[in-house]
Short mmCIF file of C-alpha atoms in Angstrom, two decimals:
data_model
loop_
_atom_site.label_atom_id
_atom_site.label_comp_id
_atom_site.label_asym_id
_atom_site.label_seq_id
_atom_site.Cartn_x
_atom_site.Cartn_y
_atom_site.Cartn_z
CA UNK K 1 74.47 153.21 126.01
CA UNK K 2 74.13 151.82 129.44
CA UNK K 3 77.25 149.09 129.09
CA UNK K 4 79.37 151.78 129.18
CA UNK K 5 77.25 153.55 132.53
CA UNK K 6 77.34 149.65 133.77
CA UNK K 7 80.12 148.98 135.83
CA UNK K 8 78.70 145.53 135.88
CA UNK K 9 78.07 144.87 132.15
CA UNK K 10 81.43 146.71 131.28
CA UNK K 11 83.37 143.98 133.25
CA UNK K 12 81.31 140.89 131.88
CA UNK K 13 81.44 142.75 128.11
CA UNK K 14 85.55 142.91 128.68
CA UNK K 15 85.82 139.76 129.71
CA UNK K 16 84.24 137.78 127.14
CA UNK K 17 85.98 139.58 124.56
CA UNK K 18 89.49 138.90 126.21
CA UNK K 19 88.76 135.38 126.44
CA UNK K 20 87.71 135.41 122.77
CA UNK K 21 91.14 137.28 121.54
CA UNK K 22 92.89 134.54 123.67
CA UNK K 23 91.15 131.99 122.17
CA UNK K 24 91.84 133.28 118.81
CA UNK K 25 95.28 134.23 119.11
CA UNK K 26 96.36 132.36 121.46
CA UNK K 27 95.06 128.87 121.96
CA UNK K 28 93.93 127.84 118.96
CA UNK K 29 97.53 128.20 116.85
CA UNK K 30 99.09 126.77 119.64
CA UNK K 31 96.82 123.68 119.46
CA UNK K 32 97.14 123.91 115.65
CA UNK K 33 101.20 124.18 116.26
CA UNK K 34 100.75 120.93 118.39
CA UNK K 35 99.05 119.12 116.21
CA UNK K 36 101.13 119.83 112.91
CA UNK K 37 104.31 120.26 114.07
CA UNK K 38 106.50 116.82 115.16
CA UNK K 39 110.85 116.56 115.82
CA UNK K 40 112.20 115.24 112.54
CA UNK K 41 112.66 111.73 112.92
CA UNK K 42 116.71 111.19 114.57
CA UNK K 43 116.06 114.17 116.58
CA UNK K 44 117.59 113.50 120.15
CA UNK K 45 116.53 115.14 122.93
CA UNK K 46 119.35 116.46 125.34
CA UNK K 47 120.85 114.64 127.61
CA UNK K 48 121.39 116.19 131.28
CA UNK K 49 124.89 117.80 130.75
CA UNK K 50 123.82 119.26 127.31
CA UNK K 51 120.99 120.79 128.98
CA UNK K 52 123.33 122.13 131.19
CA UNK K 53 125.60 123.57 129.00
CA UNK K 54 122.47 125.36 127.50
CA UNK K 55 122.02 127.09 130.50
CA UNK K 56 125.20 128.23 130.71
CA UNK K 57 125.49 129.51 127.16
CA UNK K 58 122.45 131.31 127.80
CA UNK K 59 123.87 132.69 131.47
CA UNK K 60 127.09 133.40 129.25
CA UNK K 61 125.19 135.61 126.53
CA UNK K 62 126.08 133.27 123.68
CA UNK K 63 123.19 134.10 121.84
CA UNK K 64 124.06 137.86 121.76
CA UNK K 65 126.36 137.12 119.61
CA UNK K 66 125.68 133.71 117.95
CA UNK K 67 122.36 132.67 116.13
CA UNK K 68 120.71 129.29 115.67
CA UNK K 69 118.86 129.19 112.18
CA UNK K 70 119.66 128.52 108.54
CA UNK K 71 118.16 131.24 106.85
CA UNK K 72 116.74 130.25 102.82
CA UNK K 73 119.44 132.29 101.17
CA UNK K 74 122.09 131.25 99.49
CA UNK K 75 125.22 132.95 101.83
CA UNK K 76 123.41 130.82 104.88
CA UNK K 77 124.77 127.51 102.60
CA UNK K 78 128.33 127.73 105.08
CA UNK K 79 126.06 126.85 108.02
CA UNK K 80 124.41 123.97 107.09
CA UNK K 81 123.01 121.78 104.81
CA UNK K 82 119.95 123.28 104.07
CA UNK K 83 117.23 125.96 105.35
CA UNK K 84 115.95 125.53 108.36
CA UNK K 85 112.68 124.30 109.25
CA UNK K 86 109.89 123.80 112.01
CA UNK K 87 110.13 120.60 112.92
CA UNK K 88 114.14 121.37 113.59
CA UNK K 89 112.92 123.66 116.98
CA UNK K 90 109.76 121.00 117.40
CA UNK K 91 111.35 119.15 120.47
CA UNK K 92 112.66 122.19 121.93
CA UNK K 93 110.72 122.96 125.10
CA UNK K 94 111.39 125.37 128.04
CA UNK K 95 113.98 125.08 130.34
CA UNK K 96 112.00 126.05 133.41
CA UNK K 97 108.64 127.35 134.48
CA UNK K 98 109.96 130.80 134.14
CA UNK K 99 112.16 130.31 131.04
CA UNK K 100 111.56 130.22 127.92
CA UNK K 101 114.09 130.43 126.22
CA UNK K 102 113.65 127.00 123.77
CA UNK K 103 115.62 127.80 120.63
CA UNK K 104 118.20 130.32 120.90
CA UNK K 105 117.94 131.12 117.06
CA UNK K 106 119.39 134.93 117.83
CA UNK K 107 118.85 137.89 115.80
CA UNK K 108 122.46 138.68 115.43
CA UNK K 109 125.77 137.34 113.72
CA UNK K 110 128.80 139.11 114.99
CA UNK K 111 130.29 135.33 115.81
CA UNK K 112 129.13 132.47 113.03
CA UNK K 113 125.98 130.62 112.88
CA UNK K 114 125.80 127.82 115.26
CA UNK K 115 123.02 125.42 113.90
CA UNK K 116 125.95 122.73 112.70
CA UNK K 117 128.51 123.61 114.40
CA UNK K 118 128.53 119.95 116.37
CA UNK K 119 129.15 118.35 112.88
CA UNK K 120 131.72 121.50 111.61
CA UNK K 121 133.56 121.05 114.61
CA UNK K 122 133.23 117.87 116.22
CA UNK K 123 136.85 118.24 118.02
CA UNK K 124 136.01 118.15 122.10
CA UNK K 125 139.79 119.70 122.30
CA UNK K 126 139.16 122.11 119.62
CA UNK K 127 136.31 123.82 121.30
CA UNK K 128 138.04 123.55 124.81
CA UNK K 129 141.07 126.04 123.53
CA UNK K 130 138.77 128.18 121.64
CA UNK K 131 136.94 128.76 124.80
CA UNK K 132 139.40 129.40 127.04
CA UNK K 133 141.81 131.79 124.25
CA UNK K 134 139.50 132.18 121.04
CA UNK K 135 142.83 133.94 119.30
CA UNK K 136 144.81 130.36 119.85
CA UNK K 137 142.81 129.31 117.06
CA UNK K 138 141.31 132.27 115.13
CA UNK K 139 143.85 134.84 115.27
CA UNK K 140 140.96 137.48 113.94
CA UNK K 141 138.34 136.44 116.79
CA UNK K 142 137.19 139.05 119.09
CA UNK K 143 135.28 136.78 121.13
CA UNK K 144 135.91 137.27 124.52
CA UNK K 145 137.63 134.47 126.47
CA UNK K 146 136.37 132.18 129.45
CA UNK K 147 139.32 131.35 130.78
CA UNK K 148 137.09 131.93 134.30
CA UNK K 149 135.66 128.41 133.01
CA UNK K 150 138.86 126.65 133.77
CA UNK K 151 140.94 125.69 136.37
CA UNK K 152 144.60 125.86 137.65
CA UNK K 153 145.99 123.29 139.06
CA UNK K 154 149.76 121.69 140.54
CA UNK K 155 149.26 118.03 139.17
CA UNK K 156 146.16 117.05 137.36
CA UNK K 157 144.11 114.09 138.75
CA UNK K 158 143.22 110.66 136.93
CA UNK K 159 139.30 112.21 136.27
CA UNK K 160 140.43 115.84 135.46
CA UNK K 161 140.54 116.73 131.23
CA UNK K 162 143.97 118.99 130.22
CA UNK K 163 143.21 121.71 128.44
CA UNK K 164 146.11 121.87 125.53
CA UNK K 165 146.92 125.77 125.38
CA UNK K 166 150.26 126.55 123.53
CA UNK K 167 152.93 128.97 126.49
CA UNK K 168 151.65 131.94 124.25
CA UNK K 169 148.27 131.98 124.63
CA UNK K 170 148.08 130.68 128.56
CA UNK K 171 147.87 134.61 129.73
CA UNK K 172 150.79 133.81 132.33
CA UNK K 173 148.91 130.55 134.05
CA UNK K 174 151.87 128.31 134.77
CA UNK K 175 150.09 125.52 135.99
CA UNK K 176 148.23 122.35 134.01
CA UNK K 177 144.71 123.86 132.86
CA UNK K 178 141.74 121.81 133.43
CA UNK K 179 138.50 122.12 132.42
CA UNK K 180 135.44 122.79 134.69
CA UNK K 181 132.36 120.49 134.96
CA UNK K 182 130.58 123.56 133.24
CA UNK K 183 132.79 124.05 130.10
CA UNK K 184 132.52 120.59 129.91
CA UNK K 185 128.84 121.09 129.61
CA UNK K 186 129.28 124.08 127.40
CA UNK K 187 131.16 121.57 125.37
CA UNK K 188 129.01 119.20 124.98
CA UNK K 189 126.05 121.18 124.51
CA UNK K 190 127.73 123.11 121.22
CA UNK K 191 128.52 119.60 119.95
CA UNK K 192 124.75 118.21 120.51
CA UNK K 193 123.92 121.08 117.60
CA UNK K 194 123.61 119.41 114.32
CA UNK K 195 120.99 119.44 111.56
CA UNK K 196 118.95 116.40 111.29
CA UNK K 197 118.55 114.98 107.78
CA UNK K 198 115.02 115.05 106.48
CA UNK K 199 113.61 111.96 105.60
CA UNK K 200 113.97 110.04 102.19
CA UNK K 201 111.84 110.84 99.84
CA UNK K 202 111.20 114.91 101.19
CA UNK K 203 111.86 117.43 99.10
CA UNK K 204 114.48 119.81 100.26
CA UNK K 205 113.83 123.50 100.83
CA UNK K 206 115.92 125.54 98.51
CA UNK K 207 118.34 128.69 99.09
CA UNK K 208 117.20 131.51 97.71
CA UNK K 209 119.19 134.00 95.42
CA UNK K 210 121.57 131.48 94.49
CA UNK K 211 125.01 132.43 92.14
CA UNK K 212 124.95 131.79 89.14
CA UNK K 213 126.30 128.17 88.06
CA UNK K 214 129.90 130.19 86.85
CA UNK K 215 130.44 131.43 90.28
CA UNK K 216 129.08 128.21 92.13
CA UNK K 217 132.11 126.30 89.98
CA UNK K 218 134.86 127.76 92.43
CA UNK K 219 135.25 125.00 94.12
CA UNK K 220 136.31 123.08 91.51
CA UNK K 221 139.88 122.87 89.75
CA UNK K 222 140.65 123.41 86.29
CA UNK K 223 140.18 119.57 85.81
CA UNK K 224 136.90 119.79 87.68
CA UNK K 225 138.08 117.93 90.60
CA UNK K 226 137.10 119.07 94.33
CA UNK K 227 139.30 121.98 95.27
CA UNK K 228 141.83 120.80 97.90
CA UNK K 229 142.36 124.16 99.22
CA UNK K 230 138.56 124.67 99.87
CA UNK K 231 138.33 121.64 101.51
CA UNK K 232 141.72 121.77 103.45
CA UNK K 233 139.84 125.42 104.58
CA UNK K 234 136.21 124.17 105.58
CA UNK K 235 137.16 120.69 107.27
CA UNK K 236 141.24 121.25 108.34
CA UNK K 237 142.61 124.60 108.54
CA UNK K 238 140.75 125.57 112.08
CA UNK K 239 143.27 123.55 114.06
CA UNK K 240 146.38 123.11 111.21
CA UNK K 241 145.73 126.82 110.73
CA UNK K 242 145.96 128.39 107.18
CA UNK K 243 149.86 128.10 107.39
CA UNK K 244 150.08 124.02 107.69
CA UNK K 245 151.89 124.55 110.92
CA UNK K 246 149.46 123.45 113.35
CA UNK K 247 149.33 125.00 116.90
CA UNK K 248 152.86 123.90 119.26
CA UNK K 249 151.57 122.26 122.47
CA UNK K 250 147.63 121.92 120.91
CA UNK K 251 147.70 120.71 116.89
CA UNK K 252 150.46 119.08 115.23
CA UNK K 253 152.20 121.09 111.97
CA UNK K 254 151.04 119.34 108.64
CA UNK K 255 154.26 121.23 107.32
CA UNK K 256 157.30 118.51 107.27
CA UNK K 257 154.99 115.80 108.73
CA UNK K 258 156.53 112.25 108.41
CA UNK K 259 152.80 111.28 107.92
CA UNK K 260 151.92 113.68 104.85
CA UNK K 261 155.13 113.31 103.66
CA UNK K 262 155.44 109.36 103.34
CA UNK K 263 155.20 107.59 99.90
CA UNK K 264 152.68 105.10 101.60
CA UNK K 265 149.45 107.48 101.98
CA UNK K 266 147.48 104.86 103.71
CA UNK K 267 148.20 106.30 107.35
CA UNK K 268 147.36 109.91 106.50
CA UNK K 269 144.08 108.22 104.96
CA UNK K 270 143.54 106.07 107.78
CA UNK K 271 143.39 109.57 109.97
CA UNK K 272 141.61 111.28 107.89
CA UNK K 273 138.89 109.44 108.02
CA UNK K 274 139.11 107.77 111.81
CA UNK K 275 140.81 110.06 113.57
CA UNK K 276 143.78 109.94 115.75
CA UNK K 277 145.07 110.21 119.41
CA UNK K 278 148.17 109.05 119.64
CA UNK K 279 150.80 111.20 121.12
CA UNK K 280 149.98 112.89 124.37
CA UNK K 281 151.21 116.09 123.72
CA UNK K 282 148.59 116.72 120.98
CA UNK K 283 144.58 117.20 121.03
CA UNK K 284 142.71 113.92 119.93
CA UNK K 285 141.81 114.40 116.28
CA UNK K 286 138.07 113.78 115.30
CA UNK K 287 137.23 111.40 112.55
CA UNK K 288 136.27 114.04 109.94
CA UNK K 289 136.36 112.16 106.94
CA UNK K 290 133.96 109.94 108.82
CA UNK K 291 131.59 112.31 110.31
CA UNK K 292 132.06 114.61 107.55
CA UNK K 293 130.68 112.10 104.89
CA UNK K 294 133.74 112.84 102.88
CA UNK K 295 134.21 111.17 99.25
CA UNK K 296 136.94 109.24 97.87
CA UNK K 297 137.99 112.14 95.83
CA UNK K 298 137.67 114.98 98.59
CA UNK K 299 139.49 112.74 101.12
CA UNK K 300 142.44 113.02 97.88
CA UNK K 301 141.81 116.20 96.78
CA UNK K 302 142.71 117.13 100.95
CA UNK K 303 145.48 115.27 100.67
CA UNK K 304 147.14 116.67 97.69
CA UNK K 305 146.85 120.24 99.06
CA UNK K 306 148.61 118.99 102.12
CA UNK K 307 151.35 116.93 100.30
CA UNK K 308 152.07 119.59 97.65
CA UNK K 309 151.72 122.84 100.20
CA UNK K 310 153.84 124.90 102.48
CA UNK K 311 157.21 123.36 101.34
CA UNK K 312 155.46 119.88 101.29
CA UNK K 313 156.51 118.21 97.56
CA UNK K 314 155.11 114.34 97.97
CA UNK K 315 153.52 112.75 95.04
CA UNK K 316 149.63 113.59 94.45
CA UNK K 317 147.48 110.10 94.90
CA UNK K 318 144.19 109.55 93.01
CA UNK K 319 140.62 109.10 94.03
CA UNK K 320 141.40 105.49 93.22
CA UNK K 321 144.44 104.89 95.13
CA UNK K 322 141.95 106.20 98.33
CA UNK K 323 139.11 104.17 97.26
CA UNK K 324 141.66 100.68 97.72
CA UNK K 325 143.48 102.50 101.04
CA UNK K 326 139.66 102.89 102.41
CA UNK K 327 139.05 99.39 101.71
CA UNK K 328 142.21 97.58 103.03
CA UNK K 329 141.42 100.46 106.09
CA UNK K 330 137.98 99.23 106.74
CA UNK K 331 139.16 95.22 106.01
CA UNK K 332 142.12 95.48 108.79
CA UNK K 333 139.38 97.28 111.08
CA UNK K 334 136.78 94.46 110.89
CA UNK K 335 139.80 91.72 111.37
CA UNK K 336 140.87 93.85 114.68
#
């Protein structure tokens, strides 16, 4: 054959077909990807810091450790809401003309899933301490710290944020901690990562190889009420710890607490659900009732375990007695 005695022909004939297997593999399903695929409606785009702190957690090697995706099986259910889809890496879009690193989803799992961890963990605080000592508030962790992230300093200034860290866990720093302009970042790029609901009326991808409906029941009691302790474990215990006795100099001890304690239960619902920040020595508390979409009866069902644990012997309160507290709550708040 004289194409292949051709240097001429030979060029022309590889050529065309690489252009063709570009076309084919290339172009045409990332046209088809353009044209089908769309950010879920809510989906934000990042804002300059969160970009950022993307950078750094990929300088960092975050994703080494840490994925991004809810997989469709049924032990994924802990890291969000639902399976993952397309249109939740849609707006995602390289960082720079030489990287392209968009979505971060990771192949690996020796830390948790990070898809929702800005809705699990919506504490600024909380993520500050676990960055700079992850065993101040998971004893187990083998994360390694970034306490390079932060610095040391005589008096802190009017701008600068305190890091909490209880005398144990400093690593012999005697000054006030403060966080960096890039943990800061870090921060707020881990707390921009939350699923987006899908729209009414679109039908929810399923988990796969789910338990059967006995096993599923755990988290109910014997009276088929939401299991306090389960609750207390997945929205609470990462900063009051498993013990009730908080962290000394970061989170305050649920164990002997005035608040828990009191006959009145509206304050401890009234934190529950907004939050709280006030006493200096202490981490703000997020509003995790609130961002957490909890129910009457979870917001009790938390509240019993706390009252009735570690020591703690208050009387229980019903999902009723929250349902009036959240409505005298929310009545005081609109007259303020």
């Amino acid at each position: 054959m004289n194409l292949f005695n051709d240097h001429k022909k030979l060029f022309w004939a590889s050529s065309g077909l690489f252009v063709l297997l570009m076309l084919f593999v290339a172009i045409m399903p990332a046209v088809n990807n353009q044209m089908n695929n769309a950010p879920l409606p809510g989906s934000l785009l990042l804002t300059e810091d969160e970009q950022a702190g993307k950078k750094l957690y990929i300088s960092e090697g975050c994703v080494g450790c840490h994925s991004q995706q809810v997989r469709n099986v049924d032990m994924d259910k802990v890291w969000g809401s639902r399976p993952g889809i397309a249109a939740d890496y849609a707006g995602m879009h390289r960082i720079s003309f030489w990287q392209n690193t968009a979505t971060l989803m990771g192949t690996e799992r020796t830390g948790p899933d990070l898809t929702n961890i800005g809705q699990r963990q919506p504490s600024k605080e909380w993520h500050l301490l676990h960055l700079f000592n992850p065993r101040a508030v998971v004893a187990e962790s083998i994360m390694p710290s970034y306490a390079w992230l932060f610095e040391d300093k005589d008096a802190a200034d009017s701008a600068d944020v305190v890091v909490t860290v209880p005398e144990k866990f400093k690593g012999g720093r005697k000054n006030v901690i403060i966080a960096s302009q890039e943990v800061l970042q870090l921060v707020a790029y881990l707390k921009s990562l939350s699923q987006v609901p899908l729209p009414d009326g679109t039908a929810k991808p399923e988990f796969l190889y789910q338990t059967s409906k006995k096993e599923s029941e755990t988290a109910l009691t014997a009276d088929n009420g939401p299991d306090g302790a389960a609750l207390y474990a997945s929205n609470c215990q990462s900063c009051h710890q498993q013990t009730g006795e908080g962290l000394k100099g970061a989170f305050p001890p649920l164990k002997g607490s005035e608040i828990v304690l009191n006959e009145n239960p509206q304050d401890l619902v009234n934190i529950i659900m907004n939050g709280y920040d006030a006493r200096e020595e202490y981490a703000v508390m997020p509003a995790v009732g609130k961002n957490n979409n909890l129910k009457p009866q979870e917001i009790a069902a938390i509240m019993n375990h706390e009252r009735t644990s570690w020591g703690n012997n208050a009387k229980k309160v019903t999902a009723q007695e929250v349902e009036k507290l959240l409505e005298a709550i929310q009545k005081q708040n609109a007259v303020q």
